[in-house]
Short mmCIF file of C-alpha atoms and ligand atoms in Angstrom, two decimals:
data_model
loop_
_atom_site.label_atom_id
_atom_site.label_comp_id
_atom_site.label_asym_id
_atom_site.label_seq_id
_atom_site.Cartn_x
_atom_site.Cartn_y
_atom_site.Cartn_z
CA MET A 1 2.76 33.30 31.19
CA SER A 2 3.35 32.33 27.55
CA LYS A 3 0.34 31.37 25.46
CA LEU A 4 -0.17 27.64 24.97
CA LYS A 5 1.22 26.59 21.59
CA GLY A 6 0.13 23.94 19.12
CA ARG A 7 -3.03 25.19 17.39
CA LEU A 8 -3.26 23.29 14.12
CA GLU A 9 -5.55 24.34 11.32
CA ILE A 10 -6.01 22.41 8.10
CA SER A 11 -8.12 24.03 5.45
CA SER A 12 -9.44 22.55 2.17
CA LEU A 13 -6.49 20.21 1.87
CA THR A 14 -6.28 18.02 -1.23
CA ALA A 15 -3.28 15.71 -1.54
CA GLY A 16 -2.06 12.32 -2.68
CA TYR A 17 0.76 10.66 -4.53
CA GLY A 18 1.73 12.27 -7.85
CA GLN A 19 -1.47 12.91 -9.80
CA THR A 20 -3.48 10.48 -7.64
CA ARG A 21 -5.62 12.37 -5.16
CA ILE A 22 -6.26 10.51 -1.91
CA ILE A 23 -7.59 13.20 0.44
CA GLU A 24 -10.06 15.76 -0.90
CA ASN A 25 -10.94 19.14 0.54
CA LEU A 26 -10.11 18.10 4.10
CA SER A 27 -10.54 20.69 6.86
CA LEU A 28 -10.02 20.29 10.58
CA THR A 29 -8.85 22.33 13.54
CA VAL A 30 -7.21 21.17 16.74
CA PRO A 31 -6.84 23.77 19.51
CA ALA A 32 -3.54 24.12 21.36
CA GLY A 33 -3.24 21.15 23.71
CA GLY A 34 -6.25 19.41 22.11
CA ARG A 35 -6.40 15.72 21.33
CA LEU A 36 -7.95 14.55 18.09
CA ALA A 37 -8.64 10.96 17.05
CA LEU A 38 -8.49 10.56 13.27
CA LEU A 39 -10.42 7.40 12.46
CA GLY A 40 -11.65 5.47 9.45
CA ARG A 41 -11.58 2.09 7.77
CA ASN A 42 -8.41 0.76 6.14
CA GLY A 43 -7.21 2.75 3.16
CA VAL A 44 -9.39 5.85 3.62
CA GLY A 45 -6.40 8.20 3.81
CA LYS A 46 -5.46 8.57 7.49
CA THR A 47 -1.76 7.91 6.96
CA THR A 48 -1.83 10.12 3.87
CA THR A 49 -3.29 12.96 5.97
CA LEU A 50 -0.47 12.73 8.53
CA ALA A 51 2.16 12.29 5.81
CA THR A 52 0.81 15.41 4.09
CA MET A 53 1.18 17.40 7.30
CA VAL A 54 4.85 16.50 7.48
CA GLY A 55 5.43 17.14 3.78
CA GLN A 56 5.80 13.61 2.44
CA THR A 57 3.06 13.61 -0.23
CA THR A 58 2.00 15.69 -3.22
CA ARG A 59 -0.26 18.57 -2.16
CA HIS A 60 -2.73 19.78 -4.77
CA GLY A 61 -4.34 22.53 -2.72
CA GLY A 62 -5.26 23.84 0.70
CA SER A 63 -3.31 25.03 3.71
CA ILE A 64 -1.90 23.74 6.99
CA THR A 65 -1.03 26.26 9.66
CA LEU A 66 0.58 25.73 13.05
CA ASP A 67 0.07 28.70 15.37
CA GLY A 68 -0.58 30.78 12.29
CA VAL A 69 2.59 29.71 10.46
CA GLU A 70 1.89 28.26 7.00
CA LEU A 71 3.60 24.86 6.89
CA THR A 72 2.96 23.94 3.27
CA LYS A 73 5.70 26.30 2.12
CA LEU A 74 8.25 24.52 4.33
CA GLY A 75 10.22 21.31 3.78
CA SER A 76 9.93 18.35 6.16
CA SER A 77 12.78 19.34 8.47
CA ALA A 78 11.57 22.93 8.73
CA ARG A 79 8.12 21.62 9.67
CA ALA A 80 9.72 19.53 12.42
CA ALA A 81 11.60 22.63 13.59
CA ALA A 82 8.29 24.55 13.58
CA GLY A 83 6.89 22.04 16.08
CA LEU A 84 5.57 18.94 14.30
CA GLY A 85 6.58 15.61 15.80
CA TYR A 86 5.77 12.49 13.76
CA VAL A 87 5.70 8.85 14.81
CA PRO A 88 5.06 6.92 11.58
CA GLN A 89 3.30 3.58 11.38
CA THR A 90 6.61 1.95 10.49
CA ARG A 91 8.20 2.97 13.84
CA ASP A 92 11.30 4.99 13.19
CA VAL A 93 13.88 2.87 14.97
CA PHE A 94 17.48 2.43 13.79
CA ARG A 95 18.01 -1.26 14.38
CA SER A 96 21.81 -1.11 14.36
CA LEU A 97 21.99 1.68 16.97
CA THR A 98 21.46 1.20 20.72
CA VAL A 99 18.37 2.56 22.43
CA GLU A 100 20.41 5.48 23.77
CA GLU A 101 21.97 6.22 20.37
CA ASN A 102 18.50 6.18 18.82
CA LEU A 103 17.32 8.68 21.43
CA VAL A 104 20.36 10.92 20.86
CA THR A 105 19.28 11.33 17.22
CA GLY A 106 16.10 12.97 18.54
CA LEU A 107 17.84 15.52 20.77
CA LYS A 108 18.02 18.19 18.06
CA GLY A 109 20.75 20.11 19.84
CA ARG A 110 19.36 19.67 23.35
CA PRO A 111 21.79 18.54 26.08
CA ARG A 112 22.28 14.83 26.70
CA SER A 113 20.70 15.23 30.13
CA ALA A 114 17.35 15.58 28.35
CA LEU A 115 17.49 11.80 27.72
CA GLU A 116 16.27 11.40 31.30
CA GLU A 117 12.87 12.70 30.12
CA ALA A 118 12.59 9.66 27.85
CA TYR A 119 13.65 7.26 30.60
CA SER A 120 11.25 8.79 33.06
CA LEU A 121 8.32 8.50 30.60
CA PHE A 122 9.29 4.92 29.68
CA PRO A 123 11.45 3.32 32.43
CA ARG A 124 11.75 0.21 30.23
CA LEU A 125 13.90 2.21 27.80
CA GLY A 126 16.25 3.15 30.62
CA GLU A 127 16.68 -0.54 31.51
CA ARG A 128 17.44 -1.34 27.88
CA ARG A 129 19.49 1.74 26.99
CA ARG A 130 22.49 -0.33 25.86
CA ASN A 131 20.46 -2.83 23.84
CA GLY A 132 20.32 -2.58 20.06
CA GLY A 133 17.16 -1.20 18.46
CA GLY A 134 16.78 -4.49 16.59
CA GLU A 135 16.71 -6.47 19.87
CA LEU A 136 13.65 -4.67 21.21
CA SER A 137 10.12 -6.04 21.34
CA GLY A 138 7.44 -4.32 19.24
CA GLY A 139 6.20 -2.44 22.30
CA GLU A 140 9.68 -1.25 23.25
CA GLN A 141 10.30 -0.11 19.67
CA GLN A 142 7.08 1.89 19.78
CA MET A 143 8.09 3.46 23.11
CA LEU A 144 11.46 4.35 21.57
CA SER A 145 9.85 5.86 18.52
CA VAL A 146 7.48 7.98 20.63
CA ALA A 147 10.21 8.98 23.10
CA ARG A 148 12.53 10.09 20.32
CA ALA A 149 9.83 12.27 18.76
CA LEU A 150 9.11 13.83 22.17
CA LEU A 151 12.77 14.75 22.75
CA GLY A 152 12.39 17.25 19.91
CA GLN A 153 9.82 19.06 22.10
CA PRO A 154 7.07 19.14 19.47
CA THR A 155 4.01 21.30 20.03
CA VAL A 156 1.97 18.88 17.89
CA LEU A 157 2.51 15.12 18.01
CA LEU A 158 1.23 12.98 15.12
CA LEU A 159 0.85 9.30 15.98
CA ASP A 160 0.08 6.72 13.28
CA GLU A 161 -1.39 3.52 14.71
CA PRO A 162 0.96 3.33 17.71
CA LEU A 163 -0.87 0.32 19.16
CA GLU A 164 -0.67 -1.86 16.06
CA GLY A 165 0.49 -5.37 16.92
CA LEU A 166 1.03 -4.69 20.62
CA ALA A 167 -0.20 -6.85 23.51
CA PRO A 168 -3.09 -5.32 25.52
CA VAL A 169 -0.90 -4.76 28.59
CA ILE A 170 1.63 -2.81 26.48
CA CYS A 171 -1.20 -0.83 24.87
CA ASP A 172 -2.33 0.16 28.41
CA LEU A 173 1.18 1.26 29.30
CA LEU A 174 1.63 3.30 26.14
CA MET A 175 -1.78 4.98 26.39
CA GLN A 176 -1.11 5.86 30.06
CA ALA A 177 2.15 7.54 29.05
CA LEU A 178 0.45 9.38 26.16
CA SER A 179 -2.32 10.65 28.45
CA ARG A 180 0.29 12.41 30.59
CA LEU A 181 1.44 14.57 27.66
CA SER A 182 0.25 18.14 27.44
CA MET A 183 0.88 18.99 23.77
CA THR A 184 -1.58 18.80 20.87
CA VAL A 185 -1.96 15.21 19.63
CA ILE A 186 -3.49 13.72 16.49
CA LEU A 187 -3.94 10.00 16.97
CA VAL A 188 -4.65 7.63 14.08
CA GLU A 189 -5.69 4.32 15.57
CA GLN A 190 -7.67 1.18 14.71
CA GLN A 191 -8.45 0.49 18.37
CA VAL A 192 -11.44 2.78 18.31
CA ASP A 193 -12.42 2.48 21.97
CA ARG A 194 -8.94 3.40 23.20
CA ALA A 195 -8.66 6.27 20.71
CA LEU A 196 -12.03 7.71 21.76
CA ASP A 197 -11.13 7.42 25.45
CA PHE A 198 -7.92 9.36 24.79
CA ALA A 199 -9.25 12.08 22.50
CA GLY A 200 -11.52 15.05 23.11
CA GLU A 201 -12.62 15.29 19.48
CA VAL A 202 -12.91 12.82 16.65
CA VAL A 203 -12.75 13.19 12.89
CA MET A 204 -13.86 10.25 10.75
CA LEU A 205 -12.71 9.85 7.17
CA ASP A 206 -14.17 7.87 4.32
CA ARG A 207 -12.50 7.78 0.91
CA GLY A 208 -10.40 10.81 1.73
CA ARG A 209 -13.24 13.01 2.94
CA VAL A 210 -14.41 14.02 6.40
CA VAL A 211 -17.71 12.23 7.09
CA HIS A 212 -18.08 13.03 10.79
CA GLN A 213 -16.56 15.50 13.24
CA GLY A 214 -17.51 16.00 16.90
CA PRO A 215 -16.80 15.22 20.55
CA ALA A 216 -15.20 11.79 21.10
CA ALA A 217 -17.44 10.92 24.07
CA GLU A 218 -20.59 11.46 21.99
CA ALA A 219 -19.21 9.33 19.17
CA LYS A 220 -18.36 6.56 21.61
CA ALA A 221 -21.98 6.38 22.71
CA ASP A 222 -23.35 6.44 19.15
CA HIS A 223 -23.11 2.85 18.04
CA ALA A 224 -24.90 3.43 14.75
CA LEU A 225 -22.36 6.11 13.84
CA LEU A 226 -19.40 3.87 14.68
CA GLU A 227 -20.89 1.01 12.71
CA ARG A 228 -21.63 3.24 9.71
CA HIS A 229 -18.28 4.95 9.33
CA LEU A 230 -15.86 2.55 10.99
CA GLY A 231 -17.59 -0.79 10.73
CA VAL A 232 -16.99 -1.49 14.41
CA ALA A 233 -19.32 -2.52 17.20
CA LEU A 234 -18.00 -1.49 20.61
CA ALA A 235 -19.07 -3.36 23.74
CA ARG A 236 -22.01 -1.57 25.39
N1 LIG B 1 3.05 5.81 -1.61
C1 LIG B 1 1.84 5.64 -2.16
N2 LIG B 1 1.65 5.77 -3.50
C2 LIG B 1 0.43 5.60 -4.07
N3 LIG B 1 -0.69 5.33 -3.37
C3 LIG B 1 -0.57 5.18 -2.04
C4 LIG B 1 0.69 5.34 -1.37
N4 LIG B 1 0.49 5.13 -0.05
C5 LIG B 1 -0.84 4.88 0.10
N5 LIG B 1 -1.47 4.91 -1.09
C6 LIG B 1 -2.91 4.71 -1.32
O1 LIG B 1 -3.61 5.76 -0.67
C7 LIG B 1 -4.83 5.27 -0.13
C8 LIG B 1 -4.92 5.69 1.33
O2 LIG B 1 -3.89 5.03 2.06
P1 LIG B 1 -3.54 5.42 3.57
O3 LIG B 1 -2.37 4.59 3.97
O4 LIG B 1 -3.44 6.87 3.71
O5 LIG B 1 -4.85 4.91 4.32
P2 LIG B 1 -5.09 4.64 5.86
O6 LIG B 1 -6.44 5.17 6.14
O7 LIG B 1 -3.96 5.13 6.67
O8 LIG B 1 -5.14 3.05 5.89
P3 LIG B 1 -4.59 1.98 6.98
O9 LIG B 1 -5.55 2.02 8.11
O10 LIG B 1 -4.69 0.70 6.20
O11 LIG B 1 -3.19 2.38 7.34
C9 LIG B 1 -4.85 3.76 -0.35
O12 LIG B 1 -5.65 3.51 -1.48
C10 LIG B 1 -3.42 3.44 -0.64
O13 LIG B 1 -3.32 2.33 -1.52
#
């Protein structure tokens, strides 16, 4: 049997935009198949952390390895080829292409029959395969964005606020689909309760630095911790 892939290790990472440093000396490890919630108040650097992993920021120091392969020396497309899948906050949907055409752009050389994986994960996309990307609801666009990333068969999936602006029933549907995945996932999310239910581990950021790291279930029960670092009060 082949060894499970997708061990991500970030060590002393400092990065930002040009000379502006947003994340400082950030270290975290996610085991192969692990699920990490990356949480923090607005503007603390969560998006910047994910964007740095995929090579879209200025890195000032530190390393990022995926299964021992140093990613920082690679460009964005080589990182994707190495196994990183990224669903940005902006939802990567081509509005002028149909759902199916959008999905085809994610095939990365795989046969067209692989599209059935996307339709089986999100039957709604199958029903709307001939609709334009611009005609979709916010929830359908998010499904499309996630499904397209998955068609590339990533070993690590990076999700930036996938639930933003979605109705609770659609959030349920999306989280159910995500919980069926077996790869490594880093989830940035403002819906703290859902993120902690999904993840095994949590990392909390404040002003670009790690201020808490530990099991998600313990964090969920520690209301003082959640209040201190996230400013949220979950229902008891
Ligand atoms: N392209 C950019 N150029 C310069 N500064 C930026 C850029 N993008 C973000 N920033 C700044 O970096 C800081 C961190 O932003 P980031 O989007 O990473 O935070 P976040 O934790 O993801 O916040 P949110 O929850 O609001 O998405 C903010 O001060 C933001 O203004």
